[in-house]
Coordinates of C-alpha atoms in Angstrom, one line a residue:
M1 CA -144.6 167.0 -31.6
K2 CA -141.5 167.0 -31.1
I3 CA -142.2 169.8 -28.3
L4 CA -145.0 167.5 -26.7
G5 CA -142.1 164.7 -26.9
M6 CA -139.4 166.7 -25.2
T7 CA -141.5 168.0 -22.8
A8 CA -142.7 164.5 -21.3
L9 CA -139.0 163.2 -21.8
S10 CA -137.7 166.0 -19.3
K11 CA -140.5 165.4 -16.8
A12 CA -139.5 161.9 -16.8
T13 CA -135.9 162.8 -16.3
M14 CA -136.5 165.0 -13.4
L15 CA -138.8 162.1 -11.7
A16 CA -136.0 160.1 -12.1
C17 CA -133.9 162.2 -10.6
A18 CA -136.4 163.1 -8.0
L19 CA -136.3 159.5 -6.8
V20 CA -132.7 159.0 -6.4
S21 CA -131.8 158.6 -2.4
H22 CA -129.0 160.4 -1.2
V23 CA -126.0 158.5 -0.7
P24 CA -124.8 159.5 2.8
L25 CA -120.9 160.4 2.6
S26 CA -120.3 158.7 6.0
T27 CA -120.9 154.6 6.1
S28 CA -120.1 154.2 9.1
A29 CA -123.6 154.6 10.8
S30 CA -125.5 153.2 7.9
S31 CA -127.4 150.0 8.1
D32 CA -127.4 149.4 4.0
P33 CA -125.5 146.5 3.4
F34 CA -124.8 147.7 0.0
V35 CA -123.2 150.8 1.6
N36 CA -121.1 148.8 4.1
G37 CA -119.8 146.1 2.1
R38 CA -120.9 143.2 3.7
G39 CA -121.3 141.2 0.7
A40 CA -124.8 142.3 -0.6
P41 CA -125.9 140.5 -4.1
K42 CA -125.1 143.4 -6.4
N43 CA -125.5 141.4 -9.9
S44 CA -128.8 139.7 -11.4
F45 CA -129.4 137.9 -14.7
G46 CA -132.9 136.7 -16.0
I47 CA -135.3 136.6 -19.2
R48 CA -138.2 139.4 -20.0
Y49 CA -140.9 139.2 -22.6
S50 CA -142.6 143.0 -23.3
Y51 CA -145.0 143.0 -25.8
S52 CA -143.9 141.0 -29.0
C53 CA -140.1 140.8 -27.7
M54 CA -137.9 138.7 -25.7
G55 CA -134.6 138.6 -24.3
L56 CA -131.9 138.7 -21.9
T57 CA -131.1 141.1 -18.7
W58 CA -128.6 142.0 -16.4
R59 CA -129.3 143.7 -13.5
Y60 CA -126.9 145.9 -11.0
A61 CA -127.9 147.3 -7.9
F62 CA -126.1 150.8 -6.9
N63 CA -128.1 150.7 -3.6
Q64 CA -130.8 148.7 -1.7
L65 CA -133.0 151.2 -3.5
N66 CA -132.1 152.0 -7.2
Q67 CA -131.1 149.8 -9.7
F68 CA -129.8 149.6 -13.8
E69 CA -131.1 146.9 -15.9
A70 CA -129.6 146.2 -19.0
F71 CA -131.7 144.3 -21.9
I72 CA -131.8 143.0 -25.2
Q73 CA -134.8 141.5 -26.6
P74 CA -134.0 140.2 -30.3
M75 CA -136.5 137.4 -30.1
S76 CA -139.3 138.9 -31.7
T77 CA -142.7 136.7 -31.0
D78 CA -144.9 137.9 -33.9
A79 CA -144.0 136.6 -37.1
V80 CA -145.4 139.5 -39.2
K81 CA -144.7 142.5 -37.1
E82 CA -140.6 141.5 -36.1
F83 CA -140.1 144.2 -32.9
N84 CA -137.2 143.9 -30.8
F85 CA -135.9 146.1 -28.3
Y86 CA -132.6 146.6 -26.8
G87 CA -131.8 149.4 -23.8
G88 CA -131.6 150.2 -20.4
R89 CA -133.1 151.3 -18.1
F90 CA -132.9 152.6 -14.1
L91 CA -135.3 151.3 -11.4
H92 CA -136.2 152.8 -8.1
Q93 CA -137.7 150.2 -5.8
F94 CA -140.2 151.0 -3.0
P95 CA -139.3 148.3 -0.2
Q96 CA -142.5 146.9 1.3
T97 CA -142.4 145.1 4.8
E98 CA -145.9 144.3 5.3
F99 CA -146.7 142.5 1.6
P100 CA -144.9 140.0 -0.4
F101 CA -144.3 142.1 -3.1
T102 CA -141.9 145.3 -3.9
P103 CA -143.4 148.0 -6.3
Y104 CA -140.9 149.8 -8.6
V105 CA -141.1 152.9 -11.1
F106 CA -138.3 153.3 -13.9
L107 CA -137.2 155.2 -17.0
G108 CA -135.9 153.7 -19.6
V109 CA -134.0 154.6 -23.0
G110 CA -132.9 152.4 -25.9
L111 CA -133.3 151.3 -30.1
A112 CA -135.8 149.6 -31.3
T113 CA -135.9 148.1 -34.8
Y114 CA -138.7 147.3 -36.4
Q115 CA -139.9 145.4 -39.5
N116 CA -143.3 144.7 -41.3
N117 CA -143.2 141.1 -43.2
L118 CA -146.7 141.9 -44.8
P119 CA -146.5 143.7 -48.3
N120 CA -148.2 147.4 -48.4
P121 CA -149.6 147.3 -52.2
T122 CA -150.6 151.2 -51.5
L123 CA -147.1 152.4 -50.9
Q124 CA -145.6 149.8 -52.9
E125 CA -143.1 148.2 -50.7
S126 CA -142.6 145.1 -48.7
N127 CA -140.6 144.3 -45.6
K128 CA -140.0 147.7 -44.7
S129 CA -137.1 147.6 -41.6
S130 CA -136.6 150.6 -39.2
K131 CA -134.6 151.7 -36.1
C132 CA -135.5 154.0 -34.0
L133 CA -134.4 155.6 -30.2
G134 CA -137.3 155.4 -27.7
Y135 CA -137.6 155.9 -24.4
A136 CA -140.3 154.6 -21.6
L137 CA -141.7 155.5 -18.2
G138 CA -143.5 153.0 -16.4
Q139 CA -144.0 151.1 -12.7
G140 CA -144.2 147.6 -11.9
V141 CA -143.7 145.0 -9.1
E142 CA -141.1 142.4 -8.1
T143 CA -142.2 139.6 -5.7
K144 CA -139.2 136.4 -4.3
I145 CA -139.9 133.4 -5.3
S146 CA -137.0 131.9 -3.1
G147 CA -133.9 133.8 -1.7
N148 CA -131.8 134.2 -5.2
L149 CA -135.1 134.1 -7.4
S150 CA -137.7 136.6 -8.4
L151 CA -140.6 137.9 -10.8
T152 CA -141.5 141.2 -12.0
G153 CA -144.2 142.5 -13.8
D154 CA -144.4 146.1 -15.4
V155 CA -146.2 148.3 -17.3
A156 CA -145.0 151.2 -19.3
I157 CA -145.5 154.2 -21.7
T158 CA -143.4 153.8 -24.3
R159 CA -142.2 156.6 -27.3
L160 CA -140.8 155.5 -30.5
N161 CA -139.5 158.7 -32.8
N162 CA -140.3 156.6 -35.9
E163 CA -139.9 159.7 -38.5
P164 CA -138.7 162.7 -38.4
D165 CA -141.9 164.6 -37.4
Q166 CA -143.8 161.8 -36.0
M167 CA -143.7 159.7 -32.5
L168 CA -145.2 156.4 -32.1
G169 CA -146.5 155.5 -28.3
I170 CA -147.0 152.1 -27.2
I171 CA -148.5 150.6 -24.2
R172 CA -146.3 147.9 -23.3
L173 CA -147.0 145.3 -20.6
G174 CA -143.5 143.2 -19.5
M175 CA -142.5 140.2 -17.1
G176 CA -139.7 138.9 -16.1
M177 CA -137.8 136.4 -14.2
H178 CA -134.3 137.4 -12.2
Y179 CA -131.7 135.0 -10.8
T180 CA -129.4 137.1 -7.9
L181 CA -126.0 136.4 -7.3
K182 CA -124.8 135.9 -3.9

């Protein structure tokens, strides 16, 4: 099982590296406002909800296509199964001119905490808490509501290494709202 997990992680890493656009060395002929430094927005802040947890996000735009998003989701929305996630992800956008939304793909890593608040009499344990490393690969769309405000929605396959010989796979739906500083 560990071999399958590492194979999936290495394939996801290769996909992310293949999607990173080439940054030209000379910026004098470029029309990209991020490269020419004409004051293009680089930072945005927001809120995010994804499968039973919610929290805050910060995005940094490297250029028009590539962004890094850090998030902290410490608020669990399920009182029985408390699930929290802290991490970051790399987003690659595919700008559209004909549609009001921008599709993107992402690769993320982070730390998940999980606590089951229902006692398990067969295992003679209650409130077992665990921490594990996880990674996610997914896709989504972003649409602008106004010049500074946008909505996102995405789906990801998340893998969590919760035991030495086990991996937990979750399909997570997420949504968020971001405000871009200009």
